[in-house]
Tab-separated table of C-alpha atoms in Angstrom:
chain	number	residue	atom	x	y	z
A	7	MET	CA	182.581	15.823	127.314
A	8	ARG	CA	185.540	18.019	128.214
A	9	SER	CA	183.599	19.559	131.114
A	10	VAL	CA	182.748	16.094	132.440
A	11	PHE	CA	186.404	15.086	132.327
A	12	LYS	CA	187.421	18.317	134.079
A	13	SER	CA	184.888	17.705	136.860
A	14	LEU	CA	186.105	14.160	137.462
A	15	VAL	CA	189.734	15.306	137.461
A	16	LEU	CA	188.922	18.000	140.036
A	17	VAL	CA	187.254	15.509	142.359
A	18	MET	CA	190.020	12.922	142.065
A	19	ALA	CA	192.744	15.540	142.481
A	20	PHE	CA	191.074	16.840	145.631
A	21	GLY	CA	190.215	13.495	147.239
A	22	THR	CA	193.233	11.354	146.305
A	23	ILE	CA	196.967	11.559	145.706
A	24	VAL	CA	196.592	10.057	142.221
A	25	PRO	CA	198.500	12.240	139.721
A	26	MET	CA	195.931	13.958	137.526
A	27	PRO	CA	196.242	16.180	134.461
A	28	ALA	CA	196.520	19.880	135.195
A	29	VAL	CA	193.172	21.642	135.003
A	30	THR	CA	192.947	25.255	133.879
A	31	GLY	CA	190.026	27.628	133.914
A	32	VAL	CA	188.424	26.308	137.098
A	33	ASP	CA	185.381	28.536	137.538
A	34	ASP	CA	182.189	28.366	139.572
A	35	ALA	CA	180.501	26.173	136.976
A	36	ALA	CA	183.345	23.644	137.076
A	37	LEU	CA	183.212	23.500	140.870
A	38	ARG	CA	179.440	23.077	140.767
A	39	ARG	CA	179.718	20.160	138.353
A	40	SER	CA	182.524	18.559	140.356
A	41	ILE	CA	180.269	18.228	143.417
A	42	GLY	CA	177.987	15.988	141.402
A	43	PHE	CA	180.967	13.742	140.667
A	44	PHE	CA	181.676	12.919	144.311
A	45	PRO	CA	179.884	9.535	143.948
A	46	ALA	CA	181.893	8.846	140.780
A	47	ALA	CA	185.069	9.179	142.832
A	48	GLY	CA	183.517	6.627	145.186
A	49	TRP	CA	183.152	4.261	142.244
A	50	VAL	CA	186.834	4.601	141.352
A	51	LEU	CA	187.997	4.098	144.937
A	52	GLY	CA	185.527	1.284	145.555
A	53	LEU	CA	186.776	-0.612	142.518
A	54	PHE	CA	190.306	-0.088	143.804
A	55	LEU	CA	189.321	-1.562	147.184
A	56	TRP	CA	187.648	-4.558	145.590
A	57	GLY	CA	190.535	-5.242	143.209
A	58	ALA	CA	193.178	-4.773	145.891
A	59	MET	CA	191.367	-7.104	148.274
A	60	TRP	CA	190.868	-9.723	145.572
A	61	VAL	CA	194.594	-9.717	144.757
A	62	THR	CA	195.955	-9.611	148.307
A	63	ALA	CA	193.513	-12.256	149.557
A	64	HIS	CA	195.101	-14.652	147.057
A	65	LEU	CA	198.569	-13.865	148.377
A	66	MET	CA	198.071	-13.944	152.146
A	67	PRO	CA	195.482	-14.749	154.832
A	68	HIS	CA	192.398	-12.552	154.947
A	69	GLY	CA	193.368	-10.683	158.132
A	70	PRO	CA	196.774	-9.429	156.955
A	71	ALA	CA	195.242	-8.731	153.543
A	72	ALA	CA	192.697	-6.437	155.211
A	73	VAL	CA	195.479	-4.458	156.899
A	74	VAL	CA	197.408	-4.087	153.642
A	75	VAL	CA	194.339	-2.995	151.680
A	76	LEU	CA	193.261	-0.466	154.296
A	77	ALA	CA	196.780	0.969	154.432
A	78	ALA	CA	196.794	1.304	150.647
A	79	TYR	CA	193.354	2.953	150.728
A	80	VAL	CA	194.442	5.478	153.346
A	81	LEU	CA	197.583	6.282	151.374
A	82	LEU	CA	195.609	6.615	148.133
A	83	THR	CA	193.301	9.191	149.700
A	84	GLY	CA	196.201	10.965	151.383
A	85	ALA	CA	194.534	10.399	154.772
A	86	LEU	CA	192.646	13.602	153.955
A	87	HIS	CA	189.328	12.458	155.395
A	88	LEU	CA	190.947	10.942	158.472
A	89	ASP	CA	192.573	14.307	159.090
A	90	GLY	CA	189.136	15.914	158.933
A	91	LEU	CA	187.799	13.290	161.329
A	92	ALA	CA	190.579	13.975	163.831
A	93	ASP	CA	190.205	17.752	163.623
A	94	THR	CA	186.429	17.563	164.011
A	95	PHE	CA	186.507	15.299	167.046
A	96	ASP	CA	189.193	17.407	168.686
A	97	ALA	CA	186.844	20.368	168.237
A	98	LEU	CA	183.863	18.418	169.573
A	99	GLY	CA	185.882	17.299	172.578
A	100	SER	CA	187.024	20.819	173.393
A	101	ARG	CA	183.592	21.698	174.826
A	102	LYS	CA	184.129	25.274	173.707
A	103	SER	CA	181.629	27.600	172.081
A	104	ALA	CA	181.411	27.581	168.290
A	105	PRO	CA	184.193	30.148	167.655
A	106	GLY	CA	186.552	28.421	170.086
A	107	ALA	CA	185.742	24.966	168.739
A	108	LEU	CA	186.351	26.123	165.171
A	109	ALA	CA	189.730	27.482	166.261
A	110	VAL	CA	190.579	24.069	167.732
A	111	MET	CA	189.473	22.426	164.486
A	112	LYS	CA	191.838	24.633	162.516
A	113	ASP	CA	194.808	23.662	164.714
A	114	SER	CA	196.934	21.149	162.794
A	115	ARG	CA	197.967	19.325	165.967
A	116	ILE	CA	196.022	16.185	166.847
A	117	GLY	CA	194.557	15.771	170.317
A	118	THR	CA	193.293	12.828	172.328
A	119	MET	CA	189.746	12.865	170.963
A	120	GLY	CA	190.967	13.060	167.397
A	121	ALA	CA	193.448	10.234	167.891
A	122	VAL	CA	190.805	8.005	169.485
A	123	ALA	CA	188.330	8.708	166.669
A	124	VAL	CA	190.895	7.812	164.002
A	125	MET	CA	191.918	4.667	165.881
A	126	LEU	CA	188.317	3.468	166.240
A	127	VAL	CA	187.537	4.084	162.575
A	128	LEU	CA	190.666	2.266	161.392
A	129	MET	CA	190.078	-0.674	163.731
A	130	GLY	CA	186.465	-0.937	162.601
A	131	LYS	CA	187.431	-0.932	158.944
A	132	VAL	CA	190.142	-3.550	159.436
A	133	VAL	CA	187.661	-5.840	161.184
A	134	ALA	CA	185.098	-5.271	158.437
A	135	PHE	CA	187.579	-5.810	155.602
A	136	ALA	CA	188.805	-9.012	157.236
A	137	HIS	CA	185.268	-10.412	157.234
A	138	LEU	CA	184.143	-9.265	153.795
A	139	SER	CA	184.439	-11.612	150.875
A	140	ALA	CA	186.980	-10.459	148.322
A	141	THR	CA	184.510	-11.407	145.582
A	142	ALA	CA	181.603	-9.311	146.916
A	143	MET	CA	182.129	-6.376	144.578
A	144	GLY	CA	178.851	-4.731	145.553
A	145	VAL	CA	179.682	-3.732	149.099
A	146	TRP	CA	183.244	-2.666	148.271
A	147	VAL	CA	181.853	-0.171	145.742
A	148	VAL	CA	178.521	0.851	147.265
A	149	VAL	CA	179.813	1.957	150.662
A	150	PRO	CA	182.440	4.409	149.293
A	151	VAL	CA	179.886	5.738	146.796
A	152	LEU	CA	177.258	6.359	149.488
A	153	ALA	CA	179.844	7.911	151.802
A	154	ARG	CA	180.627	10.533	149.176
A	155	THR	CA	176.954	10.990	148.342
A	156	SER	CA	176.403	11.720	152.036
A	157	VAL	CA	178.862	14.598	151.830
A	158	VAL	CA	176.701	16.178	149.121
A	159	TRP	CA	173.649	15.762	151.367
A	160	LEU	CA	175.534	17.448	154.200
A	161	MET	CA	176.406	20.377	151.942
A	162	MET	CA	172.708	20.737	151.173
A	163	GLY	CA	171.524	20.380	154.766
A	164	THR	CA	173.918	22.674	156.622
A	165	PRO	CA	175.243	26.198	156.170
A	166	ALA	CA	178.956	26.915	156.079
A	167	ALA	CA	180.432	27.450	159.538
A	168	ARG	CA	183.076	29.822	158.146
A	169	PRO	CA	182.541	32.381	155.381
A	170	ASP	CA	185.934	31.693	153.820
A	171	GLY	CA	186.466	27.963	154.324
A	172	LEU	CA	186.138	24.937	152.070
A	173	GLY	CA	182.608	24.367	153.304
A	174	ALA	CA	181.602	27.837	152.144
A	175	LEU	CA	183.337	27.371	148.789
A	176	TYR	CA	181.374	24.223	147.985
A	177	ALA	CA	178.111	25.344	149.585
A	178	ARG	CA	178.022	28.413	147.322
A	179	GLN	CA	178.171	26.161	144.256
A	180	LEU	CA	175.511	23.689	145.308
A	181	SER	CA	172.329	23.390	143.251
A	182	LYS	CA	169.293	21.141	143.534
A	183	TRP	CA	170.269	19.463	140.269
A	184	THR	CA	173.720	18.642	141.621
A	185	VAL	CA	172.196	17.100	144.730
A	186	ALA	CA	169.640	15.187	142.669
A	187	GLY	CA	172.307	13.847	140.329
A	188	ALA	CA	174.619	12.727	143.129
A	189	THR	CA	171.715	11.139	144.985
A	190	GLY	CA	170.603	9.323	141.857
A	191	VAL	CA	174.065	7.863	141.300
A	192	GLY	CA	174.301	6.751	144.923
A	193	LEU	CA	170.881	5.104	145.001
A	194	LEU	CA	171.203	3.461	141.586
A	195	THR	CA	174.620	2.086	142.510
A	196	ALA	CA	173.236	0.510	145.674
A	197	ALA	CA	170.191	-0.881	143.853
A	198	ALA	CA	172.259	-2.297	140.997
A	199	LEU	CA	175.055	-3.925	142.983
A	200	MET	CA	173.367	-5.241	146.143
A	201	PRO	CA	170.195	-7.217	146.943
A	202	TRP	CA	167.361	-4.828	147.721
A	203	HIS	CA	167.232	-5.430	151.485
A	204	GLU	CA	170.988	-4.944	151.861
A	205	ALA	CA	170.930	-1.872	149.638
A	206	LEU	CA	168.084	-0.464	151.727
A	207	LEU	CA	170.082	-1.048	154.910
A	208	VAL	CA	173.191	0.814	153.790
A	209	VAL	CA	171.181	3.655	152.245
A	210	LEU	CA	169.132	4.148	155.422
A	211	LEU	CA	172.282	4.075	157.542
A	212	ALA	CA	173.923	6.663	155.292
A	213	VAL	CA	170.865	8.921	155.507
A	214	ALA	CA	170.555	8.496	159.282
A	215	SER	CA	174.263	9.173	159.803
A	216	THR	CA	174.047	12.322	157.695
A	217	VAL	CA	170.958	13.652	159.493
A	218	LEU	CA	172.399	13.035	162.955
A	219	TRP	CA	175.786	14.464	161.995
A	220	ALA	CA	174.174	17.546	160.472
A	221	ARG	CA	172.211	18.200	163.657
A	222	LEU	CA	175.318	17.782	165.803
A	223	ILE	CA	177.589	20.070	163.834
A	224	ARG	CA	174.922	22.743	163.405
A	225	HIS	CA	174.498	22.741	167.169
A	226	ARG	CA	178.224	22.748	167.989
A	227	PHE	CA	179.766	24.736	165.141
A	228	GLY	CA	176.885	26.532	163.462
A	229	GLY	CA	177.415	24.616	160.227
A	230	SER	CA	179.841	22.599	158.137
A	231	THR	CA	183.513	22.880	157.266
A	232	GLY	CA	185.762	20.857	155.011
A	233	ASP	CA	186.816	18.878	158.081
A	234	THR	CA	183.236	17.924	158.950
A	235	TYR	CA	182.723	16.737	155.365
A	236	GLY	CA	185.700	14.410	155.667
A	237	ALA	CA	184.575	13.243	159.090
A	238	LEU	CA	181.122	12.313	157.797
A	239	LEU	CA	182.655	10.404	154.894
A	240	GLU	CA	184.731	8.326	157.307
A	241	ILE	CA	181.752	7.764	159.624
A	242	VAL	CA	179.468	6.564	156.817
A	243	GLU	CA	182.148	4.189	155.520
A	244	TRP	CA	182.744	2.885	159.044
A	245	VAL	CA	179.043	2.347	159.729
A	246	GLY	CA	178.357	0.871	156.303
A	247	PHE	CA	181.189	-1.647	156.232
A	248	LEU	CA	180.554	-2.787	159.811
A	249	ALA	CA	176.806	-3.122	159.246
A	250	VAL	CA	177.233	-5.245	156.137
A	251	THR	CA	179.656	-7.605	157.860
A	252	GLY	CA	176.881	-8.377	160.350
A	253	GLY	CA	175.341	-10.893	157.983
A	254	TRP	CA	173.544	-11.574	154.677
A	255	GLY	CA	176.260	-13.609	153.083
A	256	TYR	CA	179.011	-11.042	152.671
A	257	GLY	CA	181.285	-12.612	155.272
A	258	ARG	CA	183.928	-15.122	154.369
C-alpha cells in the first residue's frame, strides 16, 4: 500500500503544482510503478475539471466559465505540458536535422511555431469546454485519463531521443506490465463512463494520435523526449474534447 501511495505522489508531484508529501527512497522500481499511475493522475485532474466546471457554470455563463476552468487547469498542471508542446513545435518548425532540432527544443525561449501551437490548443479547449455539459462527468474524466495513457503508449513505441533526458529516464523503467496496467485503466475508464460508441471514438482518436505522433517524432528527432510526451498529452486532450463536442448529447 505504501508503494502505491508513493507512486501516485510521484506522478502528481511531477505533473501538477499540488503540494505533495516528500518522497524518499525513489528508486527504479518506484519510477517504474509511477508510470502505471499516469492514468490515475488523469482521474484526479478530470474530476477537478468536472467539479470546477459544475461550480463555475452555476455562477456565470458557460463561456466565461470555460475560460476560468481552463485557466485553473493550466495553473494546476503548472503549464508543464503546454511548455512541452511549445518546445516541440519550435523544434519541428526549425527544419533542422535531429541534433539541431533537439537543441532548439532545449532552448527555453518560445518561438513562433510554439506560440501558435499553444494558442490553437488553448482556443480549442475553451471552445470545447464552453460546449460541454457541466454534468457530463464521463468526458471530463475520460479525456484526461486517455491523454495520460497515450503518453505511456508513446514511451513504449519510441526510443529516447537523448540518452540523458526525461524520455530516457522513463523509457528505461518501462515494462510490458506497466503498459498493460495503464492501458487497462484507460480503456476501462472509457467503457465505464461513456456510451460504447463515444468511448470507442475517443479511444480510437487517442490511439491514432499516438501512432501518428510517434512516427513524426521518430522521423524528426529519432525518438521521444519529455517535451514530446507533454506535447502528445496536450494533442490528445485537444482532439478528444473537440471530437466529443461534435455531437452525441454532450453539448449544452
